Coordinates of C-alpha atoms in Angstrom, one line a residue:
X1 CA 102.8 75.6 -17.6
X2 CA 105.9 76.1 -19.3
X3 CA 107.4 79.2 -21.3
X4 CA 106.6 77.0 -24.8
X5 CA 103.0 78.6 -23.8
X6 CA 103.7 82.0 -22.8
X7 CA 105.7 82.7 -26.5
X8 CA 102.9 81.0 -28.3
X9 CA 100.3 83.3 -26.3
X10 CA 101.9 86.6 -26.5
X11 CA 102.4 85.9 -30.4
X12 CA 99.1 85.1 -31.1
X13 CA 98.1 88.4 -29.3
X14 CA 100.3 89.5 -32.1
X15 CA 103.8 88.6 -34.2
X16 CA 107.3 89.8 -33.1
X17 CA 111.3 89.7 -33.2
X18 CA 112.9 88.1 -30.8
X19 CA 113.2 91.1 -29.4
X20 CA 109.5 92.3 -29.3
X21 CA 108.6 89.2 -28.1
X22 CA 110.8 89.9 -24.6
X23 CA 109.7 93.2 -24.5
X24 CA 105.8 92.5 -24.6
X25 CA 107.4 89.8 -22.2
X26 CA 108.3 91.9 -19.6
X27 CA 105.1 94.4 -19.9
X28 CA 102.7 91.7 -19.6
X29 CA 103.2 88.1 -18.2
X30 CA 106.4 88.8 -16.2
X31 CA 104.4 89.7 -13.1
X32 CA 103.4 85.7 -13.0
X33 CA 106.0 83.3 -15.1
X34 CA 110.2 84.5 -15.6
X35 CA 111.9 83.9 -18.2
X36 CA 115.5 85.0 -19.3
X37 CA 116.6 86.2 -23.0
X38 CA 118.4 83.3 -23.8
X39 CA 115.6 81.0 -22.7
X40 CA 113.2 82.7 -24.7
X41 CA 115.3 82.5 -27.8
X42 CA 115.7 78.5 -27.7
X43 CA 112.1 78.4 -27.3
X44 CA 111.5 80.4 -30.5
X45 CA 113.6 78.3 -32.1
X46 CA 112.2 74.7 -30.7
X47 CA 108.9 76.0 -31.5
X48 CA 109.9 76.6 -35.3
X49 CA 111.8 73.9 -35.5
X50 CA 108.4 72.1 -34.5
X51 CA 106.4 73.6 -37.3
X52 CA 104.3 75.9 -34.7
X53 CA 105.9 79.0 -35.9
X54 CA 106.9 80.6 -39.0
X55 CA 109.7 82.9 -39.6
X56 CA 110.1 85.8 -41.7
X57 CA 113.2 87.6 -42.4
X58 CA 113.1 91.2 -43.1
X59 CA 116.0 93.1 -44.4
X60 CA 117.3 96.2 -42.1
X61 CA 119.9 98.8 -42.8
X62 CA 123.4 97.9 -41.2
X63 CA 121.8 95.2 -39.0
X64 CA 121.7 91.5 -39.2
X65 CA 117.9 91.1 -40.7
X66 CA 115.2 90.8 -38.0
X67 CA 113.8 87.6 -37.8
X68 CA 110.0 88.2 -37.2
X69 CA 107.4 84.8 -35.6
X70 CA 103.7 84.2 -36.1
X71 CA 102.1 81.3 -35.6
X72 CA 101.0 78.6 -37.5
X73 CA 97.9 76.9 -37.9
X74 CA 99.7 74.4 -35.9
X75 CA 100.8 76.6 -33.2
X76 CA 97.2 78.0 -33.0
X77 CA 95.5 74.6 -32.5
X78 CA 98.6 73.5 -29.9
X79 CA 97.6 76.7 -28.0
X80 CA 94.1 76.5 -28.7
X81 CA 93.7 72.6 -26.9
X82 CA 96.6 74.1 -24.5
X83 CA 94.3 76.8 -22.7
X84 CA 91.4 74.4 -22.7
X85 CA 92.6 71.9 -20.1
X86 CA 92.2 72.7 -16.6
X87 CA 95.4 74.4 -14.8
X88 CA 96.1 72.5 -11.1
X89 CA 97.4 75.9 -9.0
X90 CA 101.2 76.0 -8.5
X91 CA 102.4 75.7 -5.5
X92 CA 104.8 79.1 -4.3
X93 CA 108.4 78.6 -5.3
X94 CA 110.3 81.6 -3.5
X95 CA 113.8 81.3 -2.7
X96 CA 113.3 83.7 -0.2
X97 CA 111.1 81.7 2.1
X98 CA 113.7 78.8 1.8
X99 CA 115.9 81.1 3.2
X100 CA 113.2 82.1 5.7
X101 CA 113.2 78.7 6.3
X102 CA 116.5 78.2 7.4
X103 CA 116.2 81.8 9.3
X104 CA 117.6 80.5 12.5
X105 CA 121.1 80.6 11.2
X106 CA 120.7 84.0 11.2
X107 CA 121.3 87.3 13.5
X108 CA 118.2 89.4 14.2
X109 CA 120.3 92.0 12.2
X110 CA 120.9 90.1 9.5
X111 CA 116.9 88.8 9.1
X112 CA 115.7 91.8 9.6
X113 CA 117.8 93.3 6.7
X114 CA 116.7 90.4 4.8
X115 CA 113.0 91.2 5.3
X116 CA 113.9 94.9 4.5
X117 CA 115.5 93.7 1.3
X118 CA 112.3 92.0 0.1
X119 CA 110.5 95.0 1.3
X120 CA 112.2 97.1 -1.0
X121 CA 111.9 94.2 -3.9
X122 CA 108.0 93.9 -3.7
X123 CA 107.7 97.7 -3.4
X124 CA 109.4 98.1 -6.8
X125 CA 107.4 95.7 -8.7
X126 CA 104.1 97.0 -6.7
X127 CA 105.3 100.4 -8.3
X128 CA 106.3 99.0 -12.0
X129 CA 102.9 96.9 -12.0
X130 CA 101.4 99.9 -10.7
X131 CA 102.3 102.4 -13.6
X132 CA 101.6 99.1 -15.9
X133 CA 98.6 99.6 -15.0
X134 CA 98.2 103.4 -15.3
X135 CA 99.1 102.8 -19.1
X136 CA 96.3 100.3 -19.3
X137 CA 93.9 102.6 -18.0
X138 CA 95.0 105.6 -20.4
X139 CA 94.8 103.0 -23.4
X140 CA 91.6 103.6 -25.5
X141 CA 88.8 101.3 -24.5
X142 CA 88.7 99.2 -28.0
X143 CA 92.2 97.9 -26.6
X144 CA 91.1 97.9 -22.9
X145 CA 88.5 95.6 -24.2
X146 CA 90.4 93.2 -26.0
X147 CA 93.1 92.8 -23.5
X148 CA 90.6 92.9 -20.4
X149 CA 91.3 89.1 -19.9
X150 CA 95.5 89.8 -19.8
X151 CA 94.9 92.9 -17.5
X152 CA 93.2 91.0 -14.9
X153 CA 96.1 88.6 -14.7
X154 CA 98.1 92.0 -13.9
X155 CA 95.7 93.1 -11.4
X156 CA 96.2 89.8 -9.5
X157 CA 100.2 90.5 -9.5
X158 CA 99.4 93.9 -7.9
X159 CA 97.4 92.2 -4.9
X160 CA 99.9 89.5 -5.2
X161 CA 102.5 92.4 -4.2
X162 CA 100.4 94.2 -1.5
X163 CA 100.1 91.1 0.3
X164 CA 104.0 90.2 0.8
X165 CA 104.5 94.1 1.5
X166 CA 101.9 93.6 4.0
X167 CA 103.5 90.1 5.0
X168 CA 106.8 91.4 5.5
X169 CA 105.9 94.6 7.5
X170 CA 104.0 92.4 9.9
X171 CA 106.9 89.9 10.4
X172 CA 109.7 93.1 10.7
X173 CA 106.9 94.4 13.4
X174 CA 107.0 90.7 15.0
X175 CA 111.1 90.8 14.9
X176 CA 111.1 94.1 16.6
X177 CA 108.5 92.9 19.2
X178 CA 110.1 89.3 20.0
X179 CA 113.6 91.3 19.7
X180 CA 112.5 93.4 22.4
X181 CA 111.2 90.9 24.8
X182 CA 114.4 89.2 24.6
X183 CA 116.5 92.6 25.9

């Protein structure tokens, strides 16, 4: 998958600035695909420069105008034969377990404030998917409804989380056992 799909999914959902569209970005499909600002800009742009989105400008008071994107019937039909082909599962990319990888190079001390590190990591996005999930749950059920399909996808990233908290407390308990046998 690439982000070309992401931007053309969360604007058919609905149409948005630049802005909005990083926003609903980060409160919806961040918990499985990344994307920075500036890559999400140029693929705005790429896709209207493709003819997949359209553009409106509207006016604002002291501010450059805000350029607002909806897609085309182009963009629909990209998306629409898009999200009918089957999806091969991705393989995990974590620089963390390269790193894990290579672990030997480092002190007991040094891993095991490593492991701590992602401990702390996965704990924060278990607790932001977490109160993502809250809001869903308060939401009224005519948008529970429509967005059931997107909310499951958030309900995997909270498993997702509770297994490399649960991952990483078993290998710090491992450490401190092998640690020990070793002194």
């Amino acid at each position: 998958m690439s982000l070309r799909y992401a931007v053309l999914t969360l604007l058919d959902i609905e149409p948005g600035s630049g802005y909005d569209l990083k926003r609903r970005f980060e409160r919806s499909v961040s918990h499985f695909w990344s994307a920075s600002h500036q890559q999400m800009y140029r693929e705005l742009h790429k896709l209207y420069d493709e003819g997949l989105l359209d553009c409106e400008e509207q006016p604002q008071e002291g501010k450059p105008d805000k350029k607002v994107y909806s897609l085309t019937e182009k963009g629909r039909a990209e998306l629409c034969d898009w999200v009918t082909q089957p999806a091969a599962p991705q393989k995990i990319r974590e620089p963390f377990l390269v790193r894990l990888f290579a672990g030997h190079h480092l002190s007991q001390e040094e891993l095991r404030e490593a492991l701590n590190d992602q401990l702390r990591r996965h704990h924060g996005l278990l607790e932001n998917y977490r109160e993502q999930n809250e809001r869903v749950l308060k939401s009224a059920p005519a948008l529970q409804e429509r967005y059931w399909l997107a909310h499951q996808t958030l309900l995997l990233g909270i498993e997702a989380e509770k297994t490399w908290i649960r991952w990483a407390e078993k290998m710090l308990s491992q450490l401190e056992q092998k640690h020990g046998e070793t002194n």
